[in-house]
DNA sequence: TCTGGGGTCCTAGGACCC
DNA sequence: TCTGGGGTCCTAGGACCC
């Protein structure tokens, strides 16, 4: 039986999550903003129709949103993450193998489903996901990941298809490809698009017809693979077991500019605390941390400064206290005082790229860090925070300053409906008086 | 006034080794 | 007239993704 993959994704996923818990949002324009309520990162069809672009800064469209009745939300990642795992639980009932590709997209292996049954199965899947989670989806089917992605794009763009597009048939595929811009292909970004346009490659069909080997010159092996995939030859396997992550970063823009060393230290200490949580969740440890902070490119006229420094830890660790120490050391060794107009820093972060499983990390002959005690202490801290909420217990260094003026803004965030008991939505049932229609 | 965060992969070039 | 060649590893930067 031929290989068949499906790509299913949530339509305007973050917005759809908000709609699930507020029926009044059903047919009005909705957008969800990035951290600090900075940019629009999810838009419903109604919002797109108003001309709101992906990544559009919110301050530029605030007035328009007010005037047009756009409902605006801060991002609620706790909610979206939970809704994501619910949709994936449904996918797993329909496919023998599932690769969770991102928070709102998954590849499904449908190779064991008869070719003529695949579209019906996909429609059944959509309906089930809609009924069980409330999330609307689209499905693209094809013999390779790149073709399944393309099919998904068509399913979204052509409503008459009913949310499902199957590109298994080669002739049908070819017919679609002549009408779609090459920029829609998965893996073709701005730079490749410019190069292809210069070469006279405008449609997906044009790209498919390039000779793969010479195409490597301008598009690297990535482009060569894409051409093979467009021709139906699979180069990208389904990865149902997630690969171990290689790096981990915690970076944030401040909600207001920072000029004082003490405040910057506190911010990187908070980032280090979060980094430790993420590493411990995956059982990983880092032995090198890159600390960076910089002024904003938007603050034209202000003095600019961008700092990035590498701090080595005595051995691989995921103990928040060690990471905090490293983060503060990174600030200490790079901090500069400047006279009358101090630098106004807009963002800071920590980046690790050398992660290893903690239990496989080499240990020095004479331990610099007491790993056993550290593990027990961190586990206790994580348990408290999971029970009482993140930040219930933090290392003193990361929590001493009461007023955190730099903390990320989420001024329009909805409750954690599905993951926090006190935030559970309340449904009220009203009994209609006899003889009256149901209200 | 106000412009996100977190990943992966690839390539080129330098350091180093035999 | 002078010139090595070929391998690995690491890093920085670019490109792309959601």
Short mmCIF file of C-alpha atoms (C1' of nucleotides) in Angstrom, two decimals:
data_model
loop_
_atom_site.label_atom_id
_atom_site.label_comp_id
_atom_site.label_asym_id
_atom_site.label_seq_id
_atom_site.Cartn_x
_atom_site.Cartn_y
_atom_site.Cartn_z
CA UNK A 1 0.00 0.00 0.00
CA UNK A 2 1.30 3.47 -0.83
CA UNK A 3 2.72 5.75 1.82
CA UNK A 4 0.25 8.39 2.89
CA UNK A 5 0.75 11.16 5.39
CA UNK A 6 -1.77 13.67 6.64
CA UNK A 7 -1.00 17.06 8.06
CA UNK A 8 -3.74 18.29 10.37
CA UNK A 9 -3.66 21.68 12.02
CA UNK A 10 -5.94 23.91 14.06
CA UNK A 11 -7.40 26.87 12.19
CA UNK A 12 -6.15 30.11 13.80
CA UNK A 13 -5.30 27.80 16.66
CA UNK A 14 -4.82 30.26 19.54
CA UNK A 15 -7.95 32.19 18.55
CA UNK A 16 -9.92 28.96 18.28
CA UNK A 17 -8.83 28.00 21.81
CA UNK A 18 -10.24 31.30 23.09
CA UNK A 19 -13.47 30.70 21.15
CA UNK A 20 -13.98 27.30 22.75
CA UNK A 21 -14.53 28.97 26.12
CA UNK A 22 -16.53 31.97 24.96
CA UNK A 23 -19.26 31.28 22.41
CA UNK A 24 -19.75 35.03 21.92
CA UNK A 25 -16.49 35.06 19.99
CA UNK A 26 -17.85 32.67 17.38
CA UNK A 27 -18.25 34.95 14.39
CA UNK A 28 -16.47 38.13 15.42
CA UNK A 29 -12.86 38.97 14.52
CA UNK A 30 -10.41 37.70 17.18
CA UNK A 31 -6.66 38.12 17.52
CA UNK A 32 -4.12 36.82 20.03
CA UNK A 33 -1.01 38.83 20.85
CA UNK A 34 2.60 37.81 21.47
CA UNK A 35 4.38 38.28 24.81
CA UNK A 36 4.10 41.79 26.24
CA UNK A 37 1.01 42.21 24.08
CA UNK A 38 3.45 43.18 21.33
CA UNK A 39 2.29 41.76 17.99
CA UNK A 40 -0.66 39.90 16.52
CA UNK A 41 0.40 36.24 16.21
CA UNK A 42 -2.97 34.57 15.57
CA UNK A 43 -5.92 35.96 13.62
CA UNK A 44 -9.29 34.50 12.74
CA UNK A 45 -10.54 34.71 9.15
CA UNK A 46 -12.61 37.77 10.14
CA UNK A 47 -9.50 39.49 11.51
CA UNK A 48 -7.48 38.65 8.41
CA UNK A 49 -10.27 40.12 6.31
CA UNK A 50 -9.77 43.41 8.17
CA UNK A 51 -6.19 43.45 6.88
CA UNK A 52 -4.44 42.53 10.15
CA UNK A 53 -1.15 40.94 9.17
CA UNK A 54 0.83 38.24 10.93
CA UNK A 55 3.28 39.87 13.34
CA UNK A 56 1.67 43.28 13.05
CA UNK A 57 2.59 45.46 16.08
CA UNK A 58 -0.49 45.88 18.22
CA UNK A 59 0.02 49.59 18.91
CA UNK A 60 -0.40 50.22 15.19
CA UNK A 61 -3.79 48.56 14.99
CA UNK A 62 -5.21 49.25 18.44
CA UNK A 63 -7.48 52.04 17.28
CA UNK A 64 -8.74 50.05 14.33
CA UNK A 65 -9.41 47.03 16.52
CA UNK A 66 -11.48 49.16 18.87
CA UNK A 67 -13.42 50.69 16.00
CA UNK A 68 -14.12 47.38 14.25
CA UNK A 69 -14.94 45.38 17.37
CA UNK A 70 -11.93 43.06 17.18
CA UNK A 71 -11.64 40.99 20.35
CA UNK A 72 -8.01 41.05 21.49
CA UNK A 73 -6.32 38.57 23.84
CA UNK A 74 -2.91 38.16 25.43
CA UNK A 75 -1.47 34.72 24.79
CA UNK A 76 -2.43 32.03 27.26
CA UNK A 77 0.13 29.31 26.58
CA UNK A 78 -1.02 27.14 29.45
CA UNK A 79 -4.43 26.89 27.84
CA UNK A 80 -3.13 26.39 24.28
CA UNK A 81 -0.68 23.71 25.37
CA UNK A 82 -3.43 21.77 27.10
CA UNK A 83 -5.82 22.10 24.15
CA UNK A 84 -3.01 20.91 21.91
CA UNK A 85 -2.53 17.70 23.87
CA UNK A 86 -6.29 17.11 23.76
CA UNK A 87 -6.38 17.34 19.96
CA UNK A 88 -3.41 14.99 19.72
CA UNK A 89 -5.18 12.48 21.92
CA UNK A 90 -7.95 12.42 19.31
CA UNK A 91 -5.47 12.09 16.41
CA UNK A 92 -3.96 9.02 18.05
CA UNK A 93 -7.32 7.27 17.87
CA UNK A 94 -7.37 7.71 14.09
CA UNK A 95 -3.78 7.02 13.04
CA UNK A 96 -1.28 4.32 13.93
CA UNK A 97 1.53 6.86 14.16
CA UNK A 98 1.50 10.56 15.02
CA UNK A 99 4.29 13.12 14.92
CA UNK A 100 3.50 16.21 16.97
CA UNK A 101 5.17 18.81 14.80
CA UNK A 102 4.22 21.99 16.63
CA UNK A 103 1.65 23.22 19.13
CA UNK A 104 -1.06 23.20 16.44
CA UNK A 105 0.18 20.79 13.77
CA UNK A 106 0.66 17.04 13.60
CA UNK A 107 1.60 14.57 10.90
CA UNK A 108 -0.44 11.36 10.84
CA UNK A 109 0.58 8.13 9.13
CA UNK A 110 -2.39 6.94 7.07
CA UNK A 111 -0.45 4.40 5.00
CA UNK A 112 -2.56 1.54 6.32
CA UNK A 113 -5.81 3.22 5.26
CA UNK A 114 -7.09 2.32 1.78
CA UNK A 115 -6.58 5.14 -0.66
CA UNK A 116 -10.27 5.58 -1.36
CA UNK A 117 -11.11 5.74 2.35
CA UNK A 118 -8.64 8.41 3.35
CA UNK A 119 -10.72 11.50 2.65
CA UNK A 120 -13.69 10.07 4.51
CA UNK A 121 -11.47 9.22 7.45
CA UNK A 122 -10.05 12.74 7.46
CA UNK A 123 -13.54 14.23 7.47
CA UNK A 124 -14.53 11.97 10.34
CA UNK A 125 -11.39 13.04 12.20
CA UNK A 126 -12.18 16.73 11.71
CA UNK A 127 -15.70 16.26 12.96
CA UNK A 128 -14.55 14.29 16.00
CA UNK A 129 -11.89 16.83 16.96
CA UNK A 130 -14.47 19.58 16.59
CA UNK A 131 -16.96 17.76 18.77
CA UNK A 132 -14.57 16.59 21.49
CA UNK A 133 -12.33 19.67 21.77
CA UNK A 134 -14.18 22.46 19.97
CA UNK A 135 -11.20 23.14 17.69
CA UNK A 136 -11.79 23.51 13.91
CA UNK A 137 -9.07 21.93 11.76
CA UNK A 138 -7.94 21.32 8.19
CA UNK A 139 -6.33 18.19 6.78
CA UNK A 140 -3.91 17.78 3.87
CA UNK A 141 -3.00 14.34 2.55
CA UNK A 142 -0.06 13.36 0.37
CA UNK A 143 2.72 10.81 -0.13
CA UNK A 144 5.36 13.08 1.45
CA UNK A 145 5.43 15.65 4.24
CA UNK A 146 5.97 18.51 1.80
CA UNK A 147 2.97 17.40 -0.28
CA UNK A 148 0.81 16.92 2.82
CA UNK A 149 1.73 20.49 3.82
CA UNK A 150 0.82 21.76 0.37
CA UNK A 151 -2.46 19.85 0.49
CA UNK A 152 -3.21 21.43 3.87
CA UNK A 153 -2.57 24.87 2.37
CA UNK A 154 -5.08 24.10 -0.39
CA UNK A 155 -7.63 22.77 2.10
CA UNK A 156 -7.45 26.08 3.95
CA UNK A 157 -7.52 28.28 0.85
CA UNK A 158 -10.39 26.50 -0.92
CA UNK A 159 -13.41 26.27 1.40
CA UNK A 160 -15.37 24.19 -1.12
CA UNK A 161 -13.11 21.24 -0.28
CA UNK A 162 -14.71 20.97 3.15
CA UNK A 163 -11.44 21.21 5.05
CA UNK A 164 -9.76 18.18 3.46
CA UNK A 165 -7.47 18.03 0.43
CA UNK A 166 -5.93 14.82 -0.91
CA UNK A 167 -2.94 15.15 -3.24
CA UNK A 168 -2.29 11.44 -3.64
CA UNK A 169 -3.19 11.49 -7.34
CA UNK A 170 -0.30 12.76 -9.42
CA UNK A 171 -2.35 14.35 -12.20
CA UNK A 172 -4.54 16.19 -9.71
CA UNK A 173 -1.46 17.34 -7.88
CA UNK A 174 0.08 18.69 -11.07
CA UNK A 175 -3.07 20.66 -11.82
CA UNK A 176 -2.98 22.41 -8.42
CA UNK A 177 0.76 23.11 -8.62
CA UNK A 178 0.60 25.38 -11.65
CA UNK A 179 -1.69 27.75 -9.78
CA UNK A 180 0.20 28.11 -6.48
CA UNK A 181 3.10 30.48 -5.81
CA UNK A 182 6.38 28.78 -5.00
CA UNK A 183 6.58 30.87 -1.82
CA UNK A 184 3.82 28.71 -0.31
CA UNK A 185 6.02 25.63 -0.31
CA UNK A 186 7.16 24.44 3.12
CA UNK A 187 10.81 25.40 3.48
CA UNK A 188 10.85 28.16 0.88
CA UNK A 189 11.28 31.39 2.82
CA UNK A 190 11.99 34.97 1.83
CA UNK A 191 15.56 34.48 0.71
CA UNK A 192 14.90 31.36 -1.37
CA UNK A 193 11.83 32.96 -2.89
CA UNK A 194 13.87 35.93 -4.08
CA UNK A 195 16.47 33.62 -5.58
CA UNK A 196 13.86 31.47 -7.29
CA UNK A 197 12.00 34.47 -8.66
CA UNK A 198 15.26 35.71 -10.18
CA UNK A 199 15.63 32.30 -11.82
CA UNK A 200 12.14 32.52 -13.29
CA UNK A 201 10.72 29.91 -10.93
CA UNK A 202 7.30 31.24 -9.94
CA UNK A 203 4.94 28.34 -9.27
CA UNK A 204 5.18 25.12 -7.30
CA UNK A 205 5.17 23.29 -10.64
CA UNK A 206 8.22 25.29 -11.78
CA UNK A 207 10.10 24.27 -8.64
CA UNK A 208 9.12 20.61 -8.99
CA UNK A 209 10.51 20.65 -12.54
CA UNK A 210 13.95 21.97 -11.54
CA UNK A 211 16.77 19.45 -11.83
CA UNK A 212 17.36 18.62 -8.12
CA UNK A 213 21.14 18.18 -8.21
CA UNK A 214 22.08 21.54 -9.79
CA UNK A 215 19.39 23.24 -7.69
CA UNK A 216 21.67 22.52 -4.75
CA UNK A 217 23.89 25.38 -5.91
CA UNK A 218 21.34 28.02 -5.04
CA UNK A 219 19.06 26.24 -2.56
CA UNK A 220 21.48 23.90 -0.71
CA UNK A 221 20.56 20.31 0.06
CA UNK A 222 17.41 21.60 1.72
CA UNK A 223 16.09 22.78 -1.63
CA UNK A 224 17.18 19.61 -3.35
CA UNK A 225 15.15 17.61 -0.83
CA UNK A 226 12.11 19.81 -1.35
CA UNK A 227 12.15 19.12 -5.09
CA UNK A 228 12.27 15.36 -4.51
CA UNK A 229 9.46 15.63 -2.00
CA UNK A 230 7.33 17.63 -4.44
CA UNK A 231 7.84 14.83 -6.97
CA UNK A 232 6.48 12.34 -4.47
CA UNK A 233 9.77 10.90 -3.29
CA UNK A 234 9.94 11.01 0.50
CA UNK A 235 13.09 12.45 2.05
CA UNK A 236 11.66 13.37 5.45
CA UNK A 237 10.59 10.52 7.72
CA UNK A 238 7.72 10.66 10.16
CA UNK A 239 9.28 11.16 13.59
CA UNK A 240 6.81 9.90 16.14
CA UNK A 241 9.47 9.78 18.87
CA UNK A 242 10.66 13.32 19.49
CA UNK A 243 14.41 13.73 19.21
CA UNK A 244 16.25 14.87 22.29
CA UNK A 245 16.48 18.61 22.24
CA UNK A 246 19.90 20.10 21.68
CA UNK A 247 19.43 23.54 23.13
CA UNK A 248 17.20 25.50 25.45
CA UNK A 249 16.72 29.25 25.74
CA UNK A 250 14.80 31.66 27.93
CA UNK A 251 14.70 35.14 26.43
CA UNK A 252 12.30 37.98 27.10
CA UNK A 253 11.73 41.57 26.13
CA UNK A 254 11.07 43.75 29.16
CA UNK A 255 7.73 45.48 29.42
CA UNK A 256 9.69 48.67 30.13
CA UNK A 257 13.35 49.59 29.58
CA UNK A 258 15.98 48.70 32.17
CA UNK A 259 18.87 51.01 33.11
CA UNK A 260 20.02 49.64 36.47
CA UNK A 261 22.37 46.77 37.01
CA UNK A 262 20.49 45.42 39.98
CA UNK A 263 17.28 45.18 37.99
CA UNK A 264 19.00 43.47 35.07
CA UNK A 265 20.54 40.98 37.48
CA UNK A 266 17.14 40.23 38.87
CA UNK A 267 15.70 39.72 35.41
CA UNK A 268 18.41 37.26 34.31
CA UNK A 269 18.04 35.48 37.65
CA UNK A 270 14.35 35.00 36.92
CA UNK A 271 15.22 33.71 33.43
CA UNK A 272 17.73 31.31 34.98
CA UNK A 273 15.05 30.00 37.33
CA UNK A 274 12.80 29.30 34.36
CA UNK A 275 15.68 27.72 32.44
CA UNK A 276 16.30 25.36 35.34
CA UNK A 277 12.63 24.32 35.37
CA UNK A 278 12.67 23.55 31.65
CA UNK A 279 15.92 21.57 31.85
CA UNK A 280 14.74 19.55 34.85
CA UNK A 281 11.46 18.73 33.14
CA UNK A 282 13.47 17.04 30.37
CA UNK A 283 16.16 15.60 32.63
CA UNK A 284 18.82 17.65 30.84
CA UNK A 285 21.76 19.67 32.06
CA UNK A 286 23.97 22.42 30.66
CA UNK A 287 27.62 23.16 31.29
CA UNK A 288 27.77 26.42 29.34
CA UNK A 289 25.33 29.33 29.45
CA UNK A 290 25.36 32.28 27.07
CA UNK A 291 24.04 35.43 28.71
CA UNK A 292 22.91 38.31 26.51
CA UNK A 293 21.21 41.66 26.88
CA UNK A 294 20.79 44.58 24.53
CA UNK A 295 19.13 47.89 23.84
CA UNK A 296 16.29 48.14 21.35
CA UNK A 297 16.75 48.70 17.64
CA UNK A 298 13.50 50.65 17.79
CA UNK A 299 15.01 53.25 20.13
CA UNK A 300 16.63 55.22 17.36
CA UNK A 301 18.86 58.02 18.61
CA UNK A 302 19.54 56.29 21.92
CA UNK A 303 22.99 54.85 22.58
CA UNK A 304 23.09 51.22 21.43
CA UNK A 305 24.73 48.33 23.21
CA UNK A 306 24.53 44.59 22.65
CA UNK A 307 26.25 42.18 25.02
CA UNK A 308 26.67 38.44 24.68
CA UNK A 309 28.97 36.49 26.95
CA UNK A 310 29.70 32.83 27.60
CA UNK A 311 29.80 31.52 31.17
CA UNK A 312 31.18 28.07 31.93
CA UNK A 313 29.74 26.12 34.84
CA UNK A 314 32.00 23.88 36.91
CA UNK A 315 30.05 20.86 35.64
CA UNK A 316 26.80 20.16 33.81
CA UNK A 317 23.84 21.16 35.97
CA UNK A 318 20.17 22.09 35.93
CA UNK A 319 20.12 23.51 39.45
CA UNK A 320 18.48 26.91 39.37
CA UNK A 321 20.94 28.25 41.93
CA UNK A 322 23.94 27.41 39.76
CA UNK A 323 22.27 28.83 36.67
CA UNK A 324 21.41 32.03 38.54
CA UNK A 325 25.00 32.35 39.66
CA UNK A 326 26.17 31.96 36.06
CA UNK A 327 23.61 34.46 34.78
CA UNK A 328 24.58 37.09 37.33
CA UNK A 329 28.25 36.47 36.67
CA UNK A 330 27.56 37.11 32.98
CA UNK A 331 26.09 40.49 33.84
CA UNK A 332 28.84 41.28 36.36
CA UNK A 333 31.67 40.76 33.91
CA UNK A 334 30.09 42.82 31.13
CA UNK A 335 28.20 45.59 32.92
CA UNK A 336 29.30 49.11 32.06
CA UNK A 337 28.26 52.33 33.69
CA UNK A 338 27.63 55.17 31.33
CA UNK A 339 27.42 58.82 32.32
CA UNK A 340 24.42 61.08 31.84
CA UNK A 341 22.42 58.93 29.38
CA UNK A 342 22.57 55.31 30.50
CA UNK A 343 21.85 52.49 28.09
CA UNK A 344 18.20 51.51 28.10
CA UNK A 345 18.10 47.74 27.78
CA UNK A 346 15.03 46.20 26.19
CA UNK A 347 15.72 42.48 26.30
CA UNK A 348 17.82 39.84 28.03
CA UNK A 349 18.15 36.11 27.74
CA UNK A 350 19.99 32.90 28.48
CA UNK A 351 20.88 30.36 25.82
CA UNK A 352 22.26 26.86 26.19
CA UNK A 353 23.34 24.65 23.29
CA UNK A 354 25.32 21.81 24.84
CA UNK A 355 22.59 19.91 26.65
CA UNK A 356 23.20 16.38 27.90
CA UNK A 357 21.01 14.10 30.00
CA UNK A 358 21.98 14.87 33.58
CA UNK A 359 22.56 11.21 34.44
CA UNK A 360 24.99 10.86 31.53
CA UNK A 361 26.93 14.04 32.29
CA UNK A 362 30.53 13.40 33.29
CA UNK A 363 31.37 14.26 36.88
CA UNK A 364 34.65 15.62 38.10
CA UNK A 365 36.77 13.51 40.43
CA UNK A 366 36.15 15.98 43.24
CA UNK A 367 32.59 17.17 42.94
CA UNK A 368 32.25 20.90 42.75
CA UNK A 369 28.48 20.60 43.11
CA UNK A 370 26.59 18.23 45.32
CA UNK A 371 24.36 16.65 42.69
CA UNK A 372 22.31 14.46 45.02
CA UNK A 373 21.32 17.25 47.38
CA UNK A 374 20.72 19.56 44.47
CA UNK A 375 18.37 17.07 42.84
CA UNK A 376 16.34 16.61 45.99
CA UNK A 377 16.06 20.34 46.63
CA UNK A 378 15.07 21.17 43.06
CA UNK A 379 12.52 18.34 43.01
CA UNK A 380 10.94 19.71 46.18
CA UNK A 381 10.85 23.21 44.71
CA UNK A 382 9.29 21.99 41.47
CA UNK A 383 6.68 20.02 43.42
CA UNK A 384 5.68 23.14 45.39
CA UNK A 385 5.46 25.24 42.25
CA UNK A 386 3.40 22.66 40.45
CA UNK A 387 0.96 22.46 43.36
CA UNK A 388 0.77 26.13 44.35
CA UNK A 389 1.58 27.82 41.05
CA UNK A 390 4.78 28.86 39.34
CA UNK A 391 6.78 31.24 41.51
CA UNK A 392 5.42 29.94 44.82
CA UNK A 393 8.97 28.97 45.76
CA UNK A 394 11.97 30.57 44.06
CA UNK A 395 15.62 30.99 44.97
CA UNK A 396 15.94 34.23 46.99
CA UNK A 397 18.12 35.84 44.36
CA UNK A 398 15.35 35.59 41.77
CA UNK A 399 12.55 36.93 43.89
CA UNK A 400 13.87 39.55 46.29
CA UNK A 401 12.74 42.66 44.50
CA UNK A 402 9.05 43.14 45.09
CA UNK A 403 8.37 45.45 42.19
CA UNK A 404 9.17 43.76 38.91
CA UNK A 405 8.57 46.60 36.51
CA UNK A 406 10.19 44.69 33.66
CA UNK A 407 7.97 41.59 33.85
CA UNK A 408 6.17 40.53 30.72
CA UNK A 409 2.75 42.08 30.18
CA UNK A 410 -0.36 39.96 29.67
CA UNK A 411 -3.11 42.46 30.23
CA UNK A 412 -5.84 40.66 28.32
CA UNK A 413 -5.25 37.06 29.27
CA UNK A 414 -8.08 34.60 29.79
CA UNK A 415 -8.11 32.12 32.72
CA UNK A 416 -6.39 28.73 32.68
CA UNK A 417 -9.76 27.10 32.05
CA UNK A 418 -8.53 23.52 31.71
CA UNK A 419 -5.51 23.27 34.00
CA UNK A 420 -6.31 25.14 37.20
CA UNK A 421 -9.19 24.24 39.47
CA UNK A 422 -10.06 27.79 40.49
CA UNK A 423 -10.14 28.80 36.80
CA UNK A 424 -12.63 26.15 35.71
CA UNK A 425 -15.36 27.65 33.57
CA UNK A 426 -18.78 27.68 35.19
CA UNK A 427 -21.79 26.62 33.15
CA UNK A 428 -25.20 27.77 34.26
CA UNK A 429 -28.31 25.83 33.28
CA UNK A 430 -31.57 27.79 33.39
CA UNK A 431 -34.82 25.89 33.49
CA UNK A 432 -37.45 27.39 31.21
CA UNK A 433 -40.83 27.95 32.86
CA UNK A 434 -43.50 25.57 31.62
CA UNK A 435 -45.10 26.64 28.36
CA UNK A 436 -42.19 28.86 27.39
CA UNK A 437 -39.56 28.02 24.82
CA UNK A 438 -36.08 27.35 26.11
CA UNK A 439 -34.29 30.70 26.60
"C1'" DT B 1 4.33 55.55 24.77
"C1'" DC B 2 3.85 50.66 22.51
"C1'" DT B 3 7.50 46.14 17.74
"C1'" DG B 4 7.57 37.91 20.52
"C1'" DG B 5 9.94 33.56 21.73
"C1'" DG B 6 12.08 29.26 20.85
"C1'" DG B 7 13.59 25.88 18.06
"C1'" DT B 8 16.37 23.15 13.87
"C1'" DC B 9 19.45 22.61 10.10
"C1'" DC B 10 23.04 24.02 6.82
"C1'" DT B 11 27.32 26.25 5.22
"C1'" DA B 12 31.67 28.50 5.34
"C1'" DG B 13 35.76 29.20 7.42
"C1'" DG B 14 39.25 28.69 10.95
"C1'" DA B 15 41.95 25.70 14.10
"C1'" DC B 16 44.13 21.71 14.55
"C1'" DC B 17 46.03 17.20 13.55
"C1'" DC B 18 48.69 13.62 11.11
"C1'" DT C 1 61.00 30.12 -8.00
"C1'" DC C 2 58.01 29.38 -4.38
"C1'" DT C 3 53.35 25.97 -2.91
"C1'" DG C 4 50.92 19.48 0.68
"C1'" DG C 5 46.78 17.18 1.34
"C1'" DG C 6 43.10 15.69 3.67
"C1'" DG C 7 40.60 14.84 7.55
"C1'" DT C 8 37.77 16.37 11.93
"C1'" DC C 9 35.80 19.59 15.00
"C1'" DC C 10 34.00 23.91 16.34
"C1'" DT C 11 31.69 28.30 15.73
"C1'" DA C 12 29.22 32.11 13.72
"C1'" DG C 13 25.79 33.41 10.89
"C1'" DG C 14 22.02 32.63 7.76
"C1'" DA C 15 17.61 30.62 6.69
"C1'" DC C 16 13.55 28.71 7.93
"C1'" DC C 17 9.80 27.08 10.83
"C1'" DC C 18 5.69 27.75 14.07
#
